[in-house]
mmCIF file of C-alpha atoms and ligand atoms in Angstrom:
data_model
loop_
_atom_site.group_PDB
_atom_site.id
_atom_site.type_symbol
_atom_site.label_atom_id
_atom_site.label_comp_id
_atom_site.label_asym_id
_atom_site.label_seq_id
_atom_site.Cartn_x
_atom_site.Cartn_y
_atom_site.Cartn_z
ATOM 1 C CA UNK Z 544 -19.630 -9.017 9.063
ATOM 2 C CA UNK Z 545 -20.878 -11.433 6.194
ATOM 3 C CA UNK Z 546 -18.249 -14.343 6.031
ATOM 4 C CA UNK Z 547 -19.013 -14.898 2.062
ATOM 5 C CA UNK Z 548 -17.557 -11.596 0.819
ATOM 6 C CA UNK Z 549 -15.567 -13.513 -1.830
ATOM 7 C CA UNK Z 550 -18.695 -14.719 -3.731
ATOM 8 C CA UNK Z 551 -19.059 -12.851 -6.888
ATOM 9 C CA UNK Z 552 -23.120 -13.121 -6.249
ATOM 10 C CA UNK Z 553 -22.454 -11.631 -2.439
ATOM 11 C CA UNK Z 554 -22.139 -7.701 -2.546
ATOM 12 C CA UNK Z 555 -19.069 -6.367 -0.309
ATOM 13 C CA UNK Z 556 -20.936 -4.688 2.783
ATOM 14 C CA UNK Z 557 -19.878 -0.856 3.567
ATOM 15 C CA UNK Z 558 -17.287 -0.961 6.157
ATOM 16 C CA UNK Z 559 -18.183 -0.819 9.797
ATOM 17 C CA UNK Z 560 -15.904 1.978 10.680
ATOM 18 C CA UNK Z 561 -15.138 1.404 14.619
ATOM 19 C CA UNK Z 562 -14.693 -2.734 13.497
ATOM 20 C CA UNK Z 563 -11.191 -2.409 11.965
ATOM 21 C CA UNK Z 564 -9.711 0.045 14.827
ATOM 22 C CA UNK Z 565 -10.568 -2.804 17.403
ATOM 23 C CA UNK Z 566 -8.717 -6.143 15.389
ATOM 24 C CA UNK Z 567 -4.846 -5.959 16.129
ATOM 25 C CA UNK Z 568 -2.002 -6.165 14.092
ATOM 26 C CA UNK Z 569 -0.737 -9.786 14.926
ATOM 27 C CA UNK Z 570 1.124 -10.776 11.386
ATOM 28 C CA UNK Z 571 4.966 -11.177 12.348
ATOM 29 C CA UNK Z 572 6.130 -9.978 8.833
ATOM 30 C CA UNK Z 573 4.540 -6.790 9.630
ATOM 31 C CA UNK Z 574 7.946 -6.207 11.609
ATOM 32 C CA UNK Z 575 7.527 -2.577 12.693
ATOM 33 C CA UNK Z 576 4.730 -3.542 14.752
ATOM 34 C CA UNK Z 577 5.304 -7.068 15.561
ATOM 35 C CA UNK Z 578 9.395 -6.848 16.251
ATOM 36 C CA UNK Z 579 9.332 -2.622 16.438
ATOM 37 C CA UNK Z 580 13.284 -3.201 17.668
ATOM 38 C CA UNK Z 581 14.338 -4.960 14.785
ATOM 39 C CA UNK Z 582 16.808 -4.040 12.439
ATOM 40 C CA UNK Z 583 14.239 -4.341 9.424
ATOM 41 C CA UNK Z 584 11.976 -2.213 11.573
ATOM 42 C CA UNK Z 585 14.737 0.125 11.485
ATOM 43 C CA UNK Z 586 15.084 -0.055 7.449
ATOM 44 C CA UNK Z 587 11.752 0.811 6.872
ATOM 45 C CA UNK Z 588 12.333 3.270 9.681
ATOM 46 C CA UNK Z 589 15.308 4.339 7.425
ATOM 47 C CA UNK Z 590 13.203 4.613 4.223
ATOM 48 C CA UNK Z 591 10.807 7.050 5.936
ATOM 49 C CA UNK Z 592 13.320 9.228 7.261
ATOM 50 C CA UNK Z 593 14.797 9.371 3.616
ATOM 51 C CA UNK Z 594 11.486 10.049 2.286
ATOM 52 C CA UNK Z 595 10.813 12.952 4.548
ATOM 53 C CA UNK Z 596 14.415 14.266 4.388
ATOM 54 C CA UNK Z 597 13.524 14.921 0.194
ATOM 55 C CA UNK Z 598 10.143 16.595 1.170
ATOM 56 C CA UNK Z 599 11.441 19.418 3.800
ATOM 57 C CA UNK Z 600 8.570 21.575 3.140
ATOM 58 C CA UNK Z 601 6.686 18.854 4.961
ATOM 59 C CA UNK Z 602 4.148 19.050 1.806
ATOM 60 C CA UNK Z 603 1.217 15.929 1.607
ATOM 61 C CA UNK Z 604 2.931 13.378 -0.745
ATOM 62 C CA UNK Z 605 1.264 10.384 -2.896
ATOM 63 C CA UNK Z 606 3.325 7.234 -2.738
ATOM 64 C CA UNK Z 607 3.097 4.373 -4.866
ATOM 65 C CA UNK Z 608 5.161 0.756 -3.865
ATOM 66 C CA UNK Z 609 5.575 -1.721 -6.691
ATOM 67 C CA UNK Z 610 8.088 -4.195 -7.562
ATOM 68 C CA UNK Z 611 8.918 -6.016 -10.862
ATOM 69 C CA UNK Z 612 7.514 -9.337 -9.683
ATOM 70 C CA UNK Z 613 4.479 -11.108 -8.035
ATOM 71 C CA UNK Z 614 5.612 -11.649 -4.272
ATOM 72 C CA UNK Z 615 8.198 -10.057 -3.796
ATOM 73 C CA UNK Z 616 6.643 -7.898 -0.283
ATOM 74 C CA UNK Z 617 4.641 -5.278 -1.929
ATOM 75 C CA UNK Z 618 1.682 -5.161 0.650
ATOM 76 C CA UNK Z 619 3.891 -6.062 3.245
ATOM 77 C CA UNK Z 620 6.474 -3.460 2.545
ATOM 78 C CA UNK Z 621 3.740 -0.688 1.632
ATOM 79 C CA UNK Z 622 2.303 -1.694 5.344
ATOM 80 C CA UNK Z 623 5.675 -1.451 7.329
ATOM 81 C CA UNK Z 624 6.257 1.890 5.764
ATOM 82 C CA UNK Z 625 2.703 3.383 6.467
ATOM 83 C CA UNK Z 626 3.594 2.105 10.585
ATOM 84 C CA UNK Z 627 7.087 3.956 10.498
ATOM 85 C CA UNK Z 628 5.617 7.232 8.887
ATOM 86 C CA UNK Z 629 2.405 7.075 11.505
ATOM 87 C CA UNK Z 630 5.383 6.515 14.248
ATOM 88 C CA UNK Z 631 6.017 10.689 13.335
ATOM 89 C CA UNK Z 632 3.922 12.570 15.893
ATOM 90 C CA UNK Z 633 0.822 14.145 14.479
ATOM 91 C CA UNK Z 634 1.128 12.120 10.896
ATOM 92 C CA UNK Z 635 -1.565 11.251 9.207
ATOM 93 C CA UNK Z 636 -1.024 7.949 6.989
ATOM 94 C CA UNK Z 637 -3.411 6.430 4.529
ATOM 95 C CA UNK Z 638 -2.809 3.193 2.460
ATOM 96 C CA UNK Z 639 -4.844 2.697 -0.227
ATOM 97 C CA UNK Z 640 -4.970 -1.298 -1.811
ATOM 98 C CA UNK Z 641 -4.658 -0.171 -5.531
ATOM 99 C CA UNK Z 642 -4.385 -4.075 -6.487
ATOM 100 C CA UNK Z 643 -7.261 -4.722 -7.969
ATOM 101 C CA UNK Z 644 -6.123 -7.802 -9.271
ATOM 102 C CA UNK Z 645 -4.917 -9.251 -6.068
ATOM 103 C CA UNK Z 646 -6.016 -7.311 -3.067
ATOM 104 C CA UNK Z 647 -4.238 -7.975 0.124
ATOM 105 C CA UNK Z 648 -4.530 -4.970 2.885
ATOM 106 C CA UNK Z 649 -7.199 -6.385 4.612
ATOM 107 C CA UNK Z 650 -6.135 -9.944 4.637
ATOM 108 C CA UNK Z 651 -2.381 -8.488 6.496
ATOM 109 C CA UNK Z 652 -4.187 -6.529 8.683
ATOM 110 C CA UNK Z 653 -6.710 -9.482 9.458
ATOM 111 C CA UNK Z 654 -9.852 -7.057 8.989
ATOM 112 C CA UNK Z 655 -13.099 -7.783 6.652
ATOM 113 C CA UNK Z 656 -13.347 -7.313 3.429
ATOM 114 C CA UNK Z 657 -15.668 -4.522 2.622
ATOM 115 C CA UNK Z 658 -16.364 -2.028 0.040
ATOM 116 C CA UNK Z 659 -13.351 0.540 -1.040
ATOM 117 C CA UNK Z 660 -11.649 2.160 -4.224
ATOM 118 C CA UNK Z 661 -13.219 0.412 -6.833
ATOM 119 C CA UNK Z 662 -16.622 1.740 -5.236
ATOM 120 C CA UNK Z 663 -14.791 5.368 -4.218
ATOM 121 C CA UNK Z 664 -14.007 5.562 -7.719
ATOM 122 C CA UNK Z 665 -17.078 4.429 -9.286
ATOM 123 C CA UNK Z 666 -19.073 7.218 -7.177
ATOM 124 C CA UNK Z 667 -21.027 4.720 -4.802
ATOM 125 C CA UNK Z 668 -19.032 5.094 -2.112
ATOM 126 C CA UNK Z 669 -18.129 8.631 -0.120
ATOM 127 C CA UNK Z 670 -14.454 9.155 1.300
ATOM 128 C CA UNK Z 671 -15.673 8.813 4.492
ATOM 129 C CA UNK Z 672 -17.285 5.639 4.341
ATOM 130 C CA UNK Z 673 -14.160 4.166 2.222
ATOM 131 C CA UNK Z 674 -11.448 5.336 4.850
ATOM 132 C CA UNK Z 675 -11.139 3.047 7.984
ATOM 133 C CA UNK Z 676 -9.259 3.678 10.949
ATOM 134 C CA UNK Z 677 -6.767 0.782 12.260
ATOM 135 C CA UNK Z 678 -5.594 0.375 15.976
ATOM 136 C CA UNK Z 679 -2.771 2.868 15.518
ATOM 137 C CA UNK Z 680 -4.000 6.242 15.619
ATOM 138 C CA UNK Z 681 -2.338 7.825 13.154
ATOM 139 C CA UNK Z 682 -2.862 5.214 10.569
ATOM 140 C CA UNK Z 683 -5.930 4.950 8.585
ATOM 141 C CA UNK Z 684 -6.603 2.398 4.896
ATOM 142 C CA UNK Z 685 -9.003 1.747 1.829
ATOM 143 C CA UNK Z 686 -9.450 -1.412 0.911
ATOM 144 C CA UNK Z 687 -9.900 -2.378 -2.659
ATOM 145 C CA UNK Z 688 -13.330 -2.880 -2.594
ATOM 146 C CA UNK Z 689 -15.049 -5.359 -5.393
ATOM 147 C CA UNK Z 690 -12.728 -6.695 -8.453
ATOM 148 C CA UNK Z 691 -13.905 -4.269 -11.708
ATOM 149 C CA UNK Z 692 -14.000 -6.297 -14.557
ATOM 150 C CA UNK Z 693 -11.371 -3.655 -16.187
ATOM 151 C CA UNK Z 694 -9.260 -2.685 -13.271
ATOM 152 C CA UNK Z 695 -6.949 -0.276 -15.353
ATOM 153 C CA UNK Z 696 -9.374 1.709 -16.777
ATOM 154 C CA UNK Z 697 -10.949 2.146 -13.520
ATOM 155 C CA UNK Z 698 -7.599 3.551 -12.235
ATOM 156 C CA UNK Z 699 -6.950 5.391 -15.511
ATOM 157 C CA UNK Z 700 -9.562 7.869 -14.662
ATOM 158 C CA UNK Z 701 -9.561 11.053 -14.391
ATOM 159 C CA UNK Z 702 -11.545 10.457 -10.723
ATOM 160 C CA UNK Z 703 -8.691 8.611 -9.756
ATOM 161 C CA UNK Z 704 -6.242 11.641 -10.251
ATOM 162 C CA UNK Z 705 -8.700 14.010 -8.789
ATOM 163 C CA UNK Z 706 -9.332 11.350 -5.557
ATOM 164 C CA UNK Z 707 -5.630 11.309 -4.766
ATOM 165 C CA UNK Z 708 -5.656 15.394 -4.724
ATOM 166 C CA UNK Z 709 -8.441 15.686 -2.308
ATOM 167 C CA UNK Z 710 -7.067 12.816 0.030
ATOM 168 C CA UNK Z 711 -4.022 14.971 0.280
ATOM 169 C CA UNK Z 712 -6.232 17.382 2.157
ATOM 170 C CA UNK Z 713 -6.215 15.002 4.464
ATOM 171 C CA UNK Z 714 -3.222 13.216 4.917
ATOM 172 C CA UNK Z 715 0.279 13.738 4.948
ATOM 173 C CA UNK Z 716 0.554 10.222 3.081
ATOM 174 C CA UNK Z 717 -0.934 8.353 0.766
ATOM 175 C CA UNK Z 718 0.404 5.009 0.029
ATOM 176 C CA UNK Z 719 -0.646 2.873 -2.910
ATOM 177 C CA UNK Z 720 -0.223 -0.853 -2.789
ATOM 178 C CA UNK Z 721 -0.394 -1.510 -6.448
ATOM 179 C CA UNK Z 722 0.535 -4.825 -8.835
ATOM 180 C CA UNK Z 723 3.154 -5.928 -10.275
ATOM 181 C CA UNK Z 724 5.279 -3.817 -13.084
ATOM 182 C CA UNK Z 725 5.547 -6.517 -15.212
ATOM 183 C CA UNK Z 726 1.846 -8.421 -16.048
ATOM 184 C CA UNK Z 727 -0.486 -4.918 -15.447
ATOM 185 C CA UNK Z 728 -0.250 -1.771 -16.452
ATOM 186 C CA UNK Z 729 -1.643 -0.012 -13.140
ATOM 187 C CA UNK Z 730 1.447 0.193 -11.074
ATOM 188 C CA UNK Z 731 2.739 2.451 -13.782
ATOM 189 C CA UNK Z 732 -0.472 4.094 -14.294
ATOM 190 C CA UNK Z 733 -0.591 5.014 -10.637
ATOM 191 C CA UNK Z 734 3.148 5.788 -10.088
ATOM 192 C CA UNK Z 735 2.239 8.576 -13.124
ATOM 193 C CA UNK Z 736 -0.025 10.174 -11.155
ATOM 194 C CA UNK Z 737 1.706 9.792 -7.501
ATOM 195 C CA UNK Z 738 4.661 12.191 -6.203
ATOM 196 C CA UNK Z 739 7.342 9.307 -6.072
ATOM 197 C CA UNK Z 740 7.841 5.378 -6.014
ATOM 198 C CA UNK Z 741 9.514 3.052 -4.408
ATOM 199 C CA UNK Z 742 10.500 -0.141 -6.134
ATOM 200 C CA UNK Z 743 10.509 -2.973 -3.650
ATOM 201 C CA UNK Z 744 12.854 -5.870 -4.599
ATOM 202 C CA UNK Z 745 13.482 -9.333 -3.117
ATOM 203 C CA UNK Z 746 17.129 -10.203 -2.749
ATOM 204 C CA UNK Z 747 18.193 -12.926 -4.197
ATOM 205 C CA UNK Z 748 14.908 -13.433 -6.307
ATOM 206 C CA UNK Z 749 14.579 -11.194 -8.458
ATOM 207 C CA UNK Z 750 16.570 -11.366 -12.200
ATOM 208 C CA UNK Z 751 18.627 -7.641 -12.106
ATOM 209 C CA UNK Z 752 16.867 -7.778 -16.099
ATOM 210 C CA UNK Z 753 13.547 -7.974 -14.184
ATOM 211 C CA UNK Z 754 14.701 -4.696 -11.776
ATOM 212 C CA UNK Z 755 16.118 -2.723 -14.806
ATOM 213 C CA UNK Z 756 12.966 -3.248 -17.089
ATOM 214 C CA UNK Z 757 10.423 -2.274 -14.294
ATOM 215 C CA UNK Z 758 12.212 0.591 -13.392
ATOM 216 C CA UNK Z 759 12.061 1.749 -17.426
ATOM 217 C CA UNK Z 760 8.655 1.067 -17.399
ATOM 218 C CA UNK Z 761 7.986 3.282 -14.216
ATOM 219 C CA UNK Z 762 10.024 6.035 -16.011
ATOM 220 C CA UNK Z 763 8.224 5.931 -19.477
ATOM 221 C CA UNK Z 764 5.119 6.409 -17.480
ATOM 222 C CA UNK Z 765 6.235 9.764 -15.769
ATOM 223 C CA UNK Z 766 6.942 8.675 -12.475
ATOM 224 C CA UNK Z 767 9.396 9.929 -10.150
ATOM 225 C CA UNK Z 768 11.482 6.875 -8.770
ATOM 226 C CA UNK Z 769 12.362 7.328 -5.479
ATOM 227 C CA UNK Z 770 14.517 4.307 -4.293
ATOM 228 C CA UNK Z 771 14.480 0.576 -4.053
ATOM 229 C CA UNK Z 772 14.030 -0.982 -0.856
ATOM 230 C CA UNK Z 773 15.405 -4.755 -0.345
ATOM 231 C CA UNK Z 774 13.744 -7.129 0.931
ATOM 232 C CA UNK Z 775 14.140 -10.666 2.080
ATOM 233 C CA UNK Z 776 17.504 -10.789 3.578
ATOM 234 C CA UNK Z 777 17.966 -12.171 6.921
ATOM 235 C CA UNK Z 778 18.106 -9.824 8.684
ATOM 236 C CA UNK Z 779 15.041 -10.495 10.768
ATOM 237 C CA UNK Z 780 16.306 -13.885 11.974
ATOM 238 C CA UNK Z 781 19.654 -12.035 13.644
ATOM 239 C CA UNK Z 782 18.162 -9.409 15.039
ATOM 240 C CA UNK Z 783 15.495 -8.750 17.788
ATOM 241 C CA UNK Z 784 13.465 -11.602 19.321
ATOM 242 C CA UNK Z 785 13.944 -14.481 16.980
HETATM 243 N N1 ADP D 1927 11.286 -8.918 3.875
HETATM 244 C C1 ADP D 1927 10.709 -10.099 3.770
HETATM 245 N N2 ADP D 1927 11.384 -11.197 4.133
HETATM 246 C C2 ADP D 1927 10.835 -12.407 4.041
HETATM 247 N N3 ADP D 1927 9.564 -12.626 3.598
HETATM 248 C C3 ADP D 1927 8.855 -11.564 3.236
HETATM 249 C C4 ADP D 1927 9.378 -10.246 3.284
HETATM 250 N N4 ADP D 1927 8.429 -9.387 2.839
HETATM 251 C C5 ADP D 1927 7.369 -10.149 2.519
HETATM 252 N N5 ADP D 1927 7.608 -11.460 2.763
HETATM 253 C C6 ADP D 1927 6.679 -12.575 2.568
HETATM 254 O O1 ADP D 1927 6.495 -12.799 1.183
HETATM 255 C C7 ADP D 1927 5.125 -13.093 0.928
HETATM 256 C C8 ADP D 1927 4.580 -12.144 -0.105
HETATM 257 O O2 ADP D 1927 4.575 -10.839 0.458
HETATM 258 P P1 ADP D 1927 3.564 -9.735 -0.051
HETATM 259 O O3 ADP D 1927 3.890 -8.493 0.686
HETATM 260 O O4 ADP D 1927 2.170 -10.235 0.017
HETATM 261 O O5 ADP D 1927 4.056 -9.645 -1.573
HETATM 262 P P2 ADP D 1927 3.404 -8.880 -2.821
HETATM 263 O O6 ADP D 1927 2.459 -7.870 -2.275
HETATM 264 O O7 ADP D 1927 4.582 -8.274 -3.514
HETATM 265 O O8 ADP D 1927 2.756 -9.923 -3.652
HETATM 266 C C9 ADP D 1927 4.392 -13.014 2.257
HETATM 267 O O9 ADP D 1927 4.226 -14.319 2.756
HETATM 268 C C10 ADP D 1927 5.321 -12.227 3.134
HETATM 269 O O10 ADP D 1927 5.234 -12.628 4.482
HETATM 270 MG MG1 MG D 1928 0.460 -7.614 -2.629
#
């Protein structure tokens, strides 16, 4: 693929879709693949058990990770989760990069950049040619495709609700990797539309003022908080290979 995909001049290409199930996963802080025995493995493990245990019906559910701050393991928190609900036999996982501002999916799963929701959402892209596969079967992604110049009324649409509804058909979950709570509005936007959030907080790092006014923010807009999940401790470095 094109190796100038940042350039504003260069147009994103449309994914290749058999090129991102070949690259593997290789980025240690993506734990549940890279350290699957570890005790944070096990936490996000943990998290999608809890998830599942408040859906019994087993009904397709909309997901949206956020967190108060830039940083604090958003994308990387958004990815472990989408591995330890693909883990489930038969599951169907989708993570969608809904940070327009700072995109990130590809770049942790070492893949192209190509085009993706922006696109999806503007109507020159199809589904099917948005949604690539990765190497684990059960998991599949959008990237976010080119920056709009006004990212939250792009996700403010109504196209956005109505995408989310018909990727449901498809998947038992849809993750959304969004922004910050704090600088955009589009994590709260998003977590309006979704079935439940998860705030993802770095211990240690984050100001308990910071927590507390992202998670009024979240509830103003409608959403349905779900949980916070730490992140950060060291937990990593006293468990499992390291
Ligand atoms: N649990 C964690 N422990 C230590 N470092 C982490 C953890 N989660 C993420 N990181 C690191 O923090 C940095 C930012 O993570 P990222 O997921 O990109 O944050 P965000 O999406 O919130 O901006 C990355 O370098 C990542 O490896
Ligand atoms: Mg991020």
């Amino acid at each position: 693929m094109s190796t100038n995909q940042d350039s504003p001049l260069a147009p994103l290409p449309i994914a290749d879709p058999e090129a991102s199930r070949r690259v593997p996963i290789t980025r240690e802080d993506l734990v549940v693949v890279s350290d699957p025995a570890s005790q944070q493995s096990e936490q996000f493990r943990a998290l999608r058990n809890s998830i599942a245990a408040l859906n019994p019906d087993g009904a397709p559910r909309t997901l949206v990770l956020t967190s108060a701050l830039r940083g604090e393991g958003k994308t990387t928190a958004a990815l472990n989760l989408a591995f330890a609900l693909s883990e489930r036999p038969g599951a169907k996982v989708l993570v969608i990069d809904a940070n327009l501002h700072a995109p990130a999916i590809e770049e942790h799963l070492g893949v192209a950049r190509a085009q993706g929701l922006c696109e999806l959402l503007g109507g020159r892209l199809s589904p099917d040619q948005a949604i690539r596969p990765t190497t684990l079967s059960g998991l599949s992604f959008i990237g976010a495709g080119a920056k709009p110049p006004k990212p939250s009324e792009v996700l403010a649409s109504d196209r956005m609700r109505t995408l989310l509804r018909t990727l449901k058909q498809r998947f038992n979950y849809v993750l959304l990797d969004t922004p910050e709570v704090t600088t955009t509005s589009d994590a709260s936007l998003l977590a309006g539309m979704a079935d439940g959030v998860v705030l993802v907080v770095r211990m240690g790092r984050t100001p308990k003022s910071y927590v507390d006014q992202a998670c009024r923010t979240l509830e103003s807009m409608g959403a349905n908080l779900l949980g916070t999940l730490l992140t950060g401790a060291d937990l990593p470095n006293t468990a499992g290979r390291r």
